[in-house]
Coordinates of C-alpha atoms in Angstrom, one line a residue:
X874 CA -18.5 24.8 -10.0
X875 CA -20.8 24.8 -12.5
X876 CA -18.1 22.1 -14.5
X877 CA -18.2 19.9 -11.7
X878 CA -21.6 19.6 -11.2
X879 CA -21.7 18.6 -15.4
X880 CA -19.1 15.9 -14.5
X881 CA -20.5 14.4 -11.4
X882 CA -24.5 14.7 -12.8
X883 CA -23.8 13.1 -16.5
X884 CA -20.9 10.3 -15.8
X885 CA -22.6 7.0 -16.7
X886 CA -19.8 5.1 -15.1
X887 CA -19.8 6.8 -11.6
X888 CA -23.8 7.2 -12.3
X889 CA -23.9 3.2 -11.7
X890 CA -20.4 3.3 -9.5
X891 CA -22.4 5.2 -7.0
X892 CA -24.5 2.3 -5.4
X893 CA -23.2 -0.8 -4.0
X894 CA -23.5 -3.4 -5.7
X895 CA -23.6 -7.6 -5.7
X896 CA -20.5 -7.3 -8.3
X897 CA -19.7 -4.6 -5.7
X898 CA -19.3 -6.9 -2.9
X899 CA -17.7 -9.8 -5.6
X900 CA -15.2 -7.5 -6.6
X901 CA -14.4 -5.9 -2.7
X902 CA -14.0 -9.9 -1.6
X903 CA -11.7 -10.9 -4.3
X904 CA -9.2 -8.3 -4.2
X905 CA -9.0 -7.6 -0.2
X906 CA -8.8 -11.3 0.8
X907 CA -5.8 -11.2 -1.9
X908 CA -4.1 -8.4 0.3
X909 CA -3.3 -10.9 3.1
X910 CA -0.9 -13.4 1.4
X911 CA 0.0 -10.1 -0.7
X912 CA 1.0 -8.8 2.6
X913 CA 2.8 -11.6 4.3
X914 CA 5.7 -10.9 2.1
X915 CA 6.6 -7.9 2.9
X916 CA 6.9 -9.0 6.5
X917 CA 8.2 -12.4 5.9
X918 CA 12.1 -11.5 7.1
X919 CA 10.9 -11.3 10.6
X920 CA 10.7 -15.4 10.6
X921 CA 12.4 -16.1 7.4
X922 CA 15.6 -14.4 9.5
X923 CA 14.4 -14.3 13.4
X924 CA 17.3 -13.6 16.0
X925 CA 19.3 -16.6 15.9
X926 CA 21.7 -17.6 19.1
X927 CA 25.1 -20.2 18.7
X928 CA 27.6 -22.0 20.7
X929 CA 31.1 -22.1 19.0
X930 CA 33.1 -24.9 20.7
X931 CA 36.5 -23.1 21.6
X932 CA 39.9 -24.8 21.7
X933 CA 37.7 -28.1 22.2
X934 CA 36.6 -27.3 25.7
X935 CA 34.7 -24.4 26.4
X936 CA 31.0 -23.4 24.9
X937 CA 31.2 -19.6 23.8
X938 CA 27.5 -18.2 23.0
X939 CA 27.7 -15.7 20.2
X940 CA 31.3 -14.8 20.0
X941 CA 33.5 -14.6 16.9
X942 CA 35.2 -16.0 15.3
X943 CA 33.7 -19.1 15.4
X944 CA 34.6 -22.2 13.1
X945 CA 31.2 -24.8 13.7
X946 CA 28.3 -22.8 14.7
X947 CA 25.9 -25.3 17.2
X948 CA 23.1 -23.2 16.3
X949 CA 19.9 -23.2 19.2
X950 CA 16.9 -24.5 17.2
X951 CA 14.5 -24.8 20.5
X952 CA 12.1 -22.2 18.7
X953 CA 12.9 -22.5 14.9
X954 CA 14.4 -25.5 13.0
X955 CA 15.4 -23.7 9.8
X956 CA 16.5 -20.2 9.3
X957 CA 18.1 -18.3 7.2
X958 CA 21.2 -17.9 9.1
X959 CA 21.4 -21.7 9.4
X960 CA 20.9 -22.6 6.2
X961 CA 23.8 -20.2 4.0
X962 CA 25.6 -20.5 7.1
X963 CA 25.1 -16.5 7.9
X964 CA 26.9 -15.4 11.3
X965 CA 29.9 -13.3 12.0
X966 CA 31.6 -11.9 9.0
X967 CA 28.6 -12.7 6.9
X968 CA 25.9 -11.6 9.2
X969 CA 25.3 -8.8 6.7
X970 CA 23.8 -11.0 3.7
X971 CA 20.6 -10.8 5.9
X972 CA 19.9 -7.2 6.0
X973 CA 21.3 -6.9 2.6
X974 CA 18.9 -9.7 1.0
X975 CA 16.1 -7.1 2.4
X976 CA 17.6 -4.4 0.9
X977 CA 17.0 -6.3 -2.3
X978 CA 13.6 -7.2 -1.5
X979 CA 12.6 -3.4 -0.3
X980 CA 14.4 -2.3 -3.9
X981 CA 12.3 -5.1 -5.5
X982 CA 9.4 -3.4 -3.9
X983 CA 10.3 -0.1 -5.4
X984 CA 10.9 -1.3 -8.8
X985 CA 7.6 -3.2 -8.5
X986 CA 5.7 -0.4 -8.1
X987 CA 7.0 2.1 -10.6
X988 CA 7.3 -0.1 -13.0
X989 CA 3.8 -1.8 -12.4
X990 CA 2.2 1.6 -12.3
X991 CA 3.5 3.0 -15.5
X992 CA 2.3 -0.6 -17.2
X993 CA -1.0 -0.6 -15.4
X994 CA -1.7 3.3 -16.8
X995 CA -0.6 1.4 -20.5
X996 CA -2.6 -2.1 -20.4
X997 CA -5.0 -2.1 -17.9
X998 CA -5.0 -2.7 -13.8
X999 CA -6.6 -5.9 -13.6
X1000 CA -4.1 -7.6 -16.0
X1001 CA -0.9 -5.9 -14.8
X1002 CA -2.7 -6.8 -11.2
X1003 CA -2.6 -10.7 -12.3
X1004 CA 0.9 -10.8 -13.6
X1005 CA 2.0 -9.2 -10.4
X1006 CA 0.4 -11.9 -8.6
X1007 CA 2.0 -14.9 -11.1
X1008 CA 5.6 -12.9 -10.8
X1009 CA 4.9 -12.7 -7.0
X1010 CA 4.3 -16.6 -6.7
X1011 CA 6.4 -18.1 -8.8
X1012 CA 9.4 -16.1 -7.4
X1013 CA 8.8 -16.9 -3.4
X1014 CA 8.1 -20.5 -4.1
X1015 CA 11.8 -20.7 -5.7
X1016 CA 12.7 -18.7 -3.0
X1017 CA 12.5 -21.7 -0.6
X1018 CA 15.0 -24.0 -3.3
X1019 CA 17.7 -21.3 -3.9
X1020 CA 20.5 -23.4 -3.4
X1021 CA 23.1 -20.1 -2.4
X1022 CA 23.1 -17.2 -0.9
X1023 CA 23.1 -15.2 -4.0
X1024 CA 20.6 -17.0 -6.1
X1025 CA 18.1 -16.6 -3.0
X1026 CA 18.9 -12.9 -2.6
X1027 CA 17.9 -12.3 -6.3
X1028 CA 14.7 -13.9 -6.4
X1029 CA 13.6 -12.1 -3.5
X1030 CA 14.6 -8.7 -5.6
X1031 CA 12.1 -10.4 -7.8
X1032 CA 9.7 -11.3 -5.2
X1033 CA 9.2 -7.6 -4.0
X1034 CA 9.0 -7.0 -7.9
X1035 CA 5.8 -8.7 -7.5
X1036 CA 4.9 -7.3 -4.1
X1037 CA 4.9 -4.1 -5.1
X1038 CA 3.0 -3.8 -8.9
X1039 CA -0.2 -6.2 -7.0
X1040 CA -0.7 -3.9 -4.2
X1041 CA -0.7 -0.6 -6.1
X1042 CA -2.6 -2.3 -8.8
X1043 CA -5.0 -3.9 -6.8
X1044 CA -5.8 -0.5 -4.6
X1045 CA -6.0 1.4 -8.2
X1046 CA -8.8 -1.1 -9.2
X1047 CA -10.9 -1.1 -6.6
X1048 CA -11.4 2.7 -6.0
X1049 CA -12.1 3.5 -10.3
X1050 CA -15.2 0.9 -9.2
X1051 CA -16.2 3.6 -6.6
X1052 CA -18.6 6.6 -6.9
X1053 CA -18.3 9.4 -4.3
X1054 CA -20.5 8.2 -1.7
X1055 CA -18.0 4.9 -0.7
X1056 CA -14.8 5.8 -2.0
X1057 CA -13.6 6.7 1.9
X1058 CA -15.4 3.6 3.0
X1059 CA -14.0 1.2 0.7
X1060 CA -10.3 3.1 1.2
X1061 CA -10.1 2.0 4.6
X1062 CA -11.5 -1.6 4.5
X1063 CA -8.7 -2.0 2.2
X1064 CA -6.5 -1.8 4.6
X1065 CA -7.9 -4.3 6.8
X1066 CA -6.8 -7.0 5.6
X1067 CA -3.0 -5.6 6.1
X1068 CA -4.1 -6.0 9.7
X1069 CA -5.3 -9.4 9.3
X1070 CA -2.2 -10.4 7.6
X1071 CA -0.1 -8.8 10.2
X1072 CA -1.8 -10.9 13.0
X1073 CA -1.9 -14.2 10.9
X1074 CA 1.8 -14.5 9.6
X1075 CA 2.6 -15.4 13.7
X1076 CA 0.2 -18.0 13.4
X1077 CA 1.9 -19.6 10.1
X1078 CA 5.5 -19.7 11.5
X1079 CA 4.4 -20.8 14.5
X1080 CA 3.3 -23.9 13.0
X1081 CA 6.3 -24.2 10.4
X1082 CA 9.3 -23.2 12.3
X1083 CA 11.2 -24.5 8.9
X1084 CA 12.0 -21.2 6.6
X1085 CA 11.6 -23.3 3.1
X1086 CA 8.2 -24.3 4.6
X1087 CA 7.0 -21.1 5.8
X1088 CA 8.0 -19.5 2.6
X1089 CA 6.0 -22.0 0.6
X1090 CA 2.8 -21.9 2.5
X1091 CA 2.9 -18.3 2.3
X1092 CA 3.5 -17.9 -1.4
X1093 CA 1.1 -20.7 -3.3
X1094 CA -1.9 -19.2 -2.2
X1095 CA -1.0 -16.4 -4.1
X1096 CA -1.5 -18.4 -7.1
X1097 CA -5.2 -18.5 -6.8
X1098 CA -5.2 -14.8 -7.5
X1099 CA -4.0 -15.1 -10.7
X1100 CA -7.4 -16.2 -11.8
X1101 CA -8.7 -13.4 -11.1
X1102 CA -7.8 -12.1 -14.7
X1103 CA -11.0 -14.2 -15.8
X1104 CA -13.1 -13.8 -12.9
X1105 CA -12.9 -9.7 -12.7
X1106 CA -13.5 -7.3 -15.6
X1107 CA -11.2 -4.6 -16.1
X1108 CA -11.6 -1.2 -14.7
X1109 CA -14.3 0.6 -17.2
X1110 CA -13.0 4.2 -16.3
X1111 CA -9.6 3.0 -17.0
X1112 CA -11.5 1.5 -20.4
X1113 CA -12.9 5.0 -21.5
X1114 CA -10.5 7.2 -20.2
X1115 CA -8.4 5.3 -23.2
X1116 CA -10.4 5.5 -26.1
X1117 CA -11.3 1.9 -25.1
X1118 CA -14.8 2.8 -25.5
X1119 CA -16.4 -0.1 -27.2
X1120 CA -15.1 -2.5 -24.2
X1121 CA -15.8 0.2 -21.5
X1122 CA -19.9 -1.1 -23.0
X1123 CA -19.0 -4.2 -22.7
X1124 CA -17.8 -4.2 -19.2
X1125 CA -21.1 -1.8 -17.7
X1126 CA -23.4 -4.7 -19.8
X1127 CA -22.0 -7.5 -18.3
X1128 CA -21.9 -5.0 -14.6
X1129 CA -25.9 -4.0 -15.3
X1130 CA -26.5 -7.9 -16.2
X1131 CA -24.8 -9.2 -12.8
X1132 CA -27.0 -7.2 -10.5
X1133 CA -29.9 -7.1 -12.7
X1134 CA -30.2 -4.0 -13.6
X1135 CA -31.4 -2.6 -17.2
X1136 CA -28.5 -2.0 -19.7
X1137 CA -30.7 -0.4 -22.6
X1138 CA -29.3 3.0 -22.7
X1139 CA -25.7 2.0 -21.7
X1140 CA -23.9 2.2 -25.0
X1141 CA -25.5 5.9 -25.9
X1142 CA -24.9 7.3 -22.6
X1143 CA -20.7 6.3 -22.4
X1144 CA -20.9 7.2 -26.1
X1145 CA -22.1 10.7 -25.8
X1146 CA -20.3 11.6 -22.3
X1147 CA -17.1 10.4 -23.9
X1148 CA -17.9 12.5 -27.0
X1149 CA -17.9 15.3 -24.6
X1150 CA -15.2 15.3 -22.6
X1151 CA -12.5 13.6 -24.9
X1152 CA -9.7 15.3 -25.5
X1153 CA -5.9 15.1 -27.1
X1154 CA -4.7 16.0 -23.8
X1155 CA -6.5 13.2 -22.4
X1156 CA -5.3 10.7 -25.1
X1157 CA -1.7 11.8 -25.1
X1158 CA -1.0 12.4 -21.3
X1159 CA 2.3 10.6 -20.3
X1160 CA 3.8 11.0 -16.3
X1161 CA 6.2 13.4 -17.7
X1162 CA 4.1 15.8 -18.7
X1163 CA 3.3 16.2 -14.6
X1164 CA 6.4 18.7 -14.6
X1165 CA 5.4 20.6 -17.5
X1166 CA 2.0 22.1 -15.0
X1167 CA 3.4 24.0 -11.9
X1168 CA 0.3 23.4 -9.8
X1169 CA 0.3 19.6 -10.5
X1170 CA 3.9 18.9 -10.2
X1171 CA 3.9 21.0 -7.1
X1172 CA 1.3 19.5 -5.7
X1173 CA 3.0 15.2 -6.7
X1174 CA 6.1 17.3 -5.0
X1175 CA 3.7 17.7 -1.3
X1176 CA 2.6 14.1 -1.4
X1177 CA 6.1 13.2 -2.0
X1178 CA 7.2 14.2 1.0
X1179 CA 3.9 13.2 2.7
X1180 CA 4.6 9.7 1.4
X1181 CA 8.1 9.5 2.4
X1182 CA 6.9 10.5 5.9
X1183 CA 4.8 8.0 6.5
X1184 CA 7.1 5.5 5.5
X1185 CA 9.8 6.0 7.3
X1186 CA 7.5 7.0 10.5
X1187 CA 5.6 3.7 10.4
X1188 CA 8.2 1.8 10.0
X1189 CA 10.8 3.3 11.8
X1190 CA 8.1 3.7 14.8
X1191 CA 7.0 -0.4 14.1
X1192 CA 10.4 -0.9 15.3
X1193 CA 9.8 0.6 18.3
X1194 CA 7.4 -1.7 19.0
X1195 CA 9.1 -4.8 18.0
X1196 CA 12.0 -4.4 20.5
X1197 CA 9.4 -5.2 23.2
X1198 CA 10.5 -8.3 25.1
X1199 CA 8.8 -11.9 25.1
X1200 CA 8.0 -14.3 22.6
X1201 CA 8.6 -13.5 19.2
X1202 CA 5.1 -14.5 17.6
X1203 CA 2.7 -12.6 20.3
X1204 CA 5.2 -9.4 19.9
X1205 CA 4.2 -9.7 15.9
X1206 CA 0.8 -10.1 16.4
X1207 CA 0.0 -7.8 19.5
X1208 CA 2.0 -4.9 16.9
X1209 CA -0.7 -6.2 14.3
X1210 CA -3.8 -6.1 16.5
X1211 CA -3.0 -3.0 18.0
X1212 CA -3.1 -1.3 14.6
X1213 CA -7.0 -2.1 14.0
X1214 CA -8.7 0.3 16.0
X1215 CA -6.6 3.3 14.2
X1216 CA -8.0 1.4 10.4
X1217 CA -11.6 1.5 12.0
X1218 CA -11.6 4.6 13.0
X1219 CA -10.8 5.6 9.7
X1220 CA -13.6 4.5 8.6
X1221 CA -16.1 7.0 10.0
X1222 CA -13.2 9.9 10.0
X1223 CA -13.1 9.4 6.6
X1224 CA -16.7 10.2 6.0
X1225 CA -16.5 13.0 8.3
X1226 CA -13.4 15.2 8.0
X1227 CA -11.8 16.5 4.4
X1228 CA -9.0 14.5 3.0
X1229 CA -6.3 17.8 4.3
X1230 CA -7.8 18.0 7.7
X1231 CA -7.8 14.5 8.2
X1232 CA -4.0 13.7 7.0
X1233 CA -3.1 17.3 8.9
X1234 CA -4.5 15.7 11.9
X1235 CA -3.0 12.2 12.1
X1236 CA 0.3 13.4 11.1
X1237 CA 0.1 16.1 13.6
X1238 CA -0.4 13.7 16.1
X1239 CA 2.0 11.1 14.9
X1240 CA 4.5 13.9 15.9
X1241 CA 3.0 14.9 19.1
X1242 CA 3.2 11.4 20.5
X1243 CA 6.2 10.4 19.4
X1244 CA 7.5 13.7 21.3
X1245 CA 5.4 12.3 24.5
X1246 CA 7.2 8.9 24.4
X1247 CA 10.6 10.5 24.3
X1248 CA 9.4 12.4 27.5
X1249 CA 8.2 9.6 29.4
X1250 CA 11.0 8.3 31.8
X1251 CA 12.8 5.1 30.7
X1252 CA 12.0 3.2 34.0
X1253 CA 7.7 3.7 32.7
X1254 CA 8.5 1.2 29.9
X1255 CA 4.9 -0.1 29.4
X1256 CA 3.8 3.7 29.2
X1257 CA 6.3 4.5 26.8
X1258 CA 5.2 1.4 24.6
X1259 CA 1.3 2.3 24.8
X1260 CA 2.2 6.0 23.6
X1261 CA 3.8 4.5 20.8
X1262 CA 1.5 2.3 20.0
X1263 CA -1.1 5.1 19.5
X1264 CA 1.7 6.9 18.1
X1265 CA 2.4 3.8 15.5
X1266 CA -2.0 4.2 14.9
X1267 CA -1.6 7.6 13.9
X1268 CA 1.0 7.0 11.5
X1269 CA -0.9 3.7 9.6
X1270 CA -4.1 5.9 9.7
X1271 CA -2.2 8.9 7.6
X1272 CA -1.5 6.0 5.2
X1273 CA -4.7 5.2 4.2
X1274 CA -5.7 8.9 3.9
X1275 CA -2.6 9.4 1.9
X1276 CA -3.2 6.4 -0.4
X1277 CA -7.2 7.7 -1.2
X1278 CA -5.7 11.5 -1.7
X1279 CA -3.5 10.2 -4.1
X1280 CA -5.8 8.6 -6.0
X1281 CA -7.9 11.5 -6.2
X1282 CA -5.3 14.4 -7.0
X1283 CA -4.2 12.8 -10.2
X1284 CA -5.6 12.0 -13.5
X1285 CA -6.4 8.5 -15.0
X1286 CA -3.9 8.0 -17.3
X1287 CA -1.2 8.3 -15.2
X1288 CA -3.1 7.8 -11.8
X1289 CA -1.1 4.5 -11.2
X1290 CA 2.0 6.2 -12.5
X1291 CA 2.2 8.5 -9.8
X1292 CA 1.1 6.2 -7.1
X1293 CA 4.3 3.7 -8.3
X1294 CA 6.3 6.6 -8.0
X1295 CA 5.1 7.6 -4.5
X1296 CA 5.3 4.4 -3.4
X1297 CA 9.2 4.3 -4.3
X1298 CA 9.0 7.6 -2.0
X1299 CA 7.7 5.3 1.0
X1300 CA 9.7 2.7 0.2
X1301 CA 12.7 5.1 0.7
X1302 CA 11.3 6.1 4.0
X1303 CA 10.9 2.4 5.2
X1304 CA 14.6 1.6 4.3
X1305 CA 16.2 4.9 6.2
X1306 CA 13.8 4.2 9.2
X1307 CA 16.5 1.5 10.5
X1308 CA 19.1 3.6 10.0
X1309 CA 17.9 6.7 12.2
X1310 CA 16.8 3.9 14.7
X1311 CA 20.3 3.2 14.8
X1312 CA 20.9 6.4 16.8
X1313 CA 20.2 6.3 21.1
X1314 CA 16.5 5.7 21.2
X1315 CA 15.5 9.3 22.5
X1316 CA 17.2 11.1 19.3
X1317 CA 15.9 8.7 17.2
X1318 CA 12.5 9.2 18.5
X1319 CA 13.0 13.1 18.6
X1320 CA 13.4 12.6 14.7
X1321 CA 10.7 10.8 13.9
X1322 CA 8.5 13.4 16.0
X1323 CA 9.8 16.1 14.7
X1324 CA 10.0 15.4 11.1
X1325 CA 6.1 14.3 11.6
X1326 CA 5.4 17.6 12.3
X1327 CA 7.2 19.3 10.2
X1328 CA 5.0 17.1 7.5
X1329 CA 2.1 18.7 8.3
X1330 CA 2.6 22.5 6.5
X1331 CA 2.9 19.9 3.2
X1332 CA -0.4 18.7 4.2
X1333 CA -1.7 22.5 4.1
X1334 CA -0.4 23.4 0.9
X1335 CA -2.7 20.4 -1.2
X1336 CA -6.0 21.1 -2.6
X1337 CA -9.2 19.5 -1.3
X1338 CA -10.4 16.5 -3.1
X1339 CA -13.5 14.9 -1.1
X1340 CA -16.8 14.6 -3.1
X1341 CA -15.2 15.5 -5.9
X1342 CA -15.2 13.0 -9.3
X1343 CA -11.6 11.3 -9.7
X1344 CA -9.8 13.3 -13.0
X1345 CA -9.8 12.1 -16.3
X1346 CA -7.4 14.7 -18.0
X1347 CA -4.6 17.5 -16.1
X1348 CA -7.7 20.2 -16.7
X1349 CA -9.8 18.9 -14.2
X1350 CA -7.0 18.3 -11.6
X1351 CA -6.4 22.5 -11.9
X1352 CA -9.5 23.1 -10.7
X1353 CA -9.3 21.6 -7.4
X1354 CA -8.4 24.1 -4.6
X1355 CA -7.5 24.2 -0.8
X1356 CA -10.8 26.3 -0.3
X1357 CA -13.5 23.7 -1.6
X1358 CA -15.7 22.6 1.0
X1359 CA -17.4 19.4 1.5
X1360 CA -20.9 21.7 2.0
X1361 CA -20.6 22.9 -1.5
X1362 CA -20.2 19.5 -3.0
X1363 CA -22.9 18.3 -1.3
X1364 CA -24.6 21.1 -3.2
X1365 CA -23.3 20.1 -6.2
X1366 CA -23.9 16.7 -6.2
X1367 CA -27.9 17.6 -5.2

C-alpha cells in the first residue's frame, strides 16, 4: 500500500494528467471526432453489399426473381444504383466473394491491431496512430477503382489493416493523457462517437446510393487525421516509460505552456521520479515475457476470453437486430441510436462501481436477457426485439469496461501489445458470431446467453484496477489484487 501511495503522490506526469485541461479538451476533440470516419469502415459492407434482388429473363419469356442459374442478371436498382454485386457481377455461384471480401477485411482488422500494437509499444502511439490513418485512407479510396474482384478484396485486407492499428492506437493515447480521477470518464466518451458513426453512415448512403461514391466520401476525411502527427504531441508516459526522458520534458513544457501553467520544476521532477523507478525490467520488457509471470499471463488468459465474448455477443446479438424488417437505413440507425443510452450510462457506472463488478454485471446480464428473448413467444416479435436491444446495450457497455481494464492490467511497454492481441481475440468473436447465427434462432440465441454467463467466473478471477496508477514495469502489475477496494485508494490517494 505504502508503494502505491509513493507512485500515485510523486508521478509528475499523472501529478499534471490529473486535472482537465485546455490541451485536455484539444487532444479529447481531435482523436474522438476521428473515431467516426474510423468507424464507418468497419460497418461499410452493410451498403457497400446491401441485399440485392434480380430478374433473370428465362427461355426469352418469363421474368424469374432470384433463381439460378441465371445468364443476364436485370438487377433492381430502385434503392441503390451501384453495389457490389452489380459491379463484379456477384450472384449465384459467386455470391460467396461478398462474405469472403469481409473475411479479408475482419483479418485486415486483426492484423491491424497486433501488428499496430506491437509498433506503437516500439515507436510511439501518436505516430503509429497517423500511419494507420494514411494506410486507412489511401487503401479505401483505391478501394472504389479496383477494377476486379480480386484486386478490391485485397485492398480492403489492407483497409482493415488500417482500421485496426488507428483505433487501438488512438484509445491507447488518450487514456496515458489521463490521471485517476477521468480515466472512466474519458473511457466511455470514447465510445460515443462509435454511436455517432453508427447513426450517420445511414445518412451517407442514403445520399450516395453509388458504392464507389459512398466508399469515397467515407474514406477522404480520414485524411485530415493524418495531421494530427503535427498537431498532437506524443504520449509523455509512453516517452519516460522508454528512456525517452529528455523529450518526455519537452512534451510536459510545451503541455504546462498550452494551459498556462508554470513549467520551472518540470525537468527535475520527471528526472528524479524516473531515477527512481527505472529499471532493466522496465527497459527490456518485450510481450513475450507475459508467459514467463503466472499471474500476468493468467490474468491476459481472463481477458482473452472476456474479449472474445464480447465480440462474438455484440456482434452476433447486432445481428439479431438487423433482421428486423423495413427500410434498410432506419434499421441501421435505430440499431445505432439504441446503443447510446447503454454508453451514457457508463459514464456514471464507471465512476461508481469497480472495474470487476462492473464487467461481472453487464456480462451477467448480457446472458440473462439474451435467455429472456429466447423465452419470449415468436408471435411477441417487437418484445423479443426490445429485450434484445437491451440485451445488445449490455453487451457494448462490457466493451468499454473491458477496453479501460485492459489498459490498466498491463504495463507500458507492452500495454498496446496486449490490447492488439485482444483485439485479434474480439475480432475472432465477431467473425464466429455469423456462423452460430446460422443455427435456428432460439439455439443460436441460447448460445450466446449461455456463453455470456459462463464469461462472468473469468470476470471474478481478475484483479481490481480502479484508482490505481496505470503500470510501468510487470512489478507493479503483481501487486494488484481481487481484494483492493476503491475505499482504500481513496485513502491512498488523500
Amino acid at each position: 500500500m505504502a508503494k502505491i501511495k509513493s507512485r500515485i503522490l510523486h508521478n509528475p506526469i499523472e501529478k499534471q494528467f490529473n486535472k482537465i485541461t485546455k490541451y485536455h479538451y484539444y487532444l479529447f476533440l481531435l482523436i474522438f471526432s476521428s473515431k467516426i470516419p474510423i468507424f464507418w469502415h468497419v460497418l461499410n459492407l452493410i451498403f457497400l453489399s446491401p441485399p440485392m434482388d434480380y430478374d433473370c429473363d428465362i427461355i426469352g419469356r418469363n421474368l424469374s426473381k432470384n433463381v439460378c442459374p441465371c445468364e443476364k442478371p436485370l438487377w433492381d436498382r430502385g434503392v441503390f444504383t451501384e453495389t457490389m454485386q452489380t459491379k463484379f457481377g456477384l450472384y449465384c455461384e459467386s455470391i460467396w466473394l461478398i462474405s469472403f471480401s469481409q473475411s479479408m477485411m475482419y483479418i485486415g482488422l486483426l492484423v491491424g491491431a497486433l501488428l499496430f500494437g506491437i509498433l506503437s509499444d516500439k515507436y510511439g502511439r501518436l505516430s503509429m496512430f497517423t500511419i494507420s490513418c494514411l494506410i486507412l485512407t489511401v487503401s479505401g479510396c483505391l478501394v472504389s477503382v479496383m477494377p476486379t474482384i480480386t484486386a478490391y478484396t485485397f485492398m480492403r485486407n489492407i483497409e482493415g489493416i488500417g482500421t485496426g492499428g488507428a483505433i487501438i492506437t488512438a484509445y491507447v493515447l488518450c487514456i496515458e493523457y489521463c490521471g485517476l480521477r477521468y480515466r472512466e470518464i474519458v473511457t466511455a466518451f470514447f465510445h460515443v462517437p462509435i454511436n455517432i458513426s453508427h447513426m450517420t453512415l445511414p445518412g451517407i448512403s442514403y445520399l450516395l446510393r453509388h458504392c464507389d461514391e459512398f466508399q469515397l466520401a467515407i474514406s477522404i476525411p480520414v485524411m485530415f487525421y493524418v495531421s494530427l502527427r503535427w498537431l498532437l504531441m506524443e504520449s509523455p508516459k509512453w516517452l519516460m516509460d522508454n528512456e525517452k526522458v529528455d523529450e518526455a520534458v519537452r512534451v510536459m513544457e510545451k503541455f504546462a505552456t498550452f494551459n498556462s501553467l508554470p513549467r520551472d520544476n518540470i525537468r527535475e521532477q520527471i528526472e528524479e521520479y524516473h531515477t527512481q523507478h527505472s529499471t532493466k525490467a522496465r527497459r527490456q520488457i518485450k510481450f513475450w515475457q507475459i508467459f514467463k509471470h503466472k499471474k500476468i499471463a493468467m490474468n491476459l488468459f481472463y481477458m482473452s476470453v472476456i474479449y472474445f465474448l464480447c465480440g462474438m455477443g455484440y456482434y452476433g446479438v447486432s445481428q439479431y437486430i438487423g433482421k428486423m424488417s423495413g427500410d434498410i437505413h432506419t434499421n441501421v440507425a435505430i440499431s445505432g441510436a439504441l446503443l447510446l443510452p447503454g454508453t451514457i450510462a457508463a459514464i456514471f457506472l464507471l465512476k461508481l462501481l469497480n472495474r470487476r463488478t462492473f464487467l461481472i454485471s453487464t456480462i451477467f446480464l448480457s446472458g440473462v436477457f439474451m435467455i429472456v428473448t429466447i423465452c419470449v413467444p415468436f408471435h411477441l416479435n417487437w418484445i423479443r426485439v426490445v429485450i434484445a436491444c437491451i440485451c445488445n446495450c449490455f453487451f457494448f457497455m462490457s466493451f468499454i469496461i473491458a477496453f479501460l481494464f485492459a489498459v490498466e492490467l498491463f504495463p507500458t511497454p507492452v500495454r498496446n501489445s496486449v490490447l492488439g492481441f485482444l483485439s485479434v481475440l474480439s475480432r475472432v468473436g465477431q467473425i464466429t458470431a455469423p456462423l452460430i447465427n446460422a443455427l435456428p434462432e432460439n439455439a443460436s440465441g441460447a448460445v450466446f446467453g449461455v456463453f455470456a454467463l459462463c464469461g462472468t467466473v473469468f470476470c471474478y478471477l481478475l484483479p481490481e484496477t480502479k484508482d490505481t496508477e496505470l503500470p510501468s514495469s510487470l512489478d507493479d502489475t503483481k501487486t494488484l489484487n481481487r481484494r483492493r477496494t476503491t475505499l482504500e485508494a481513496n485513502i491512498v490517494i488523500t
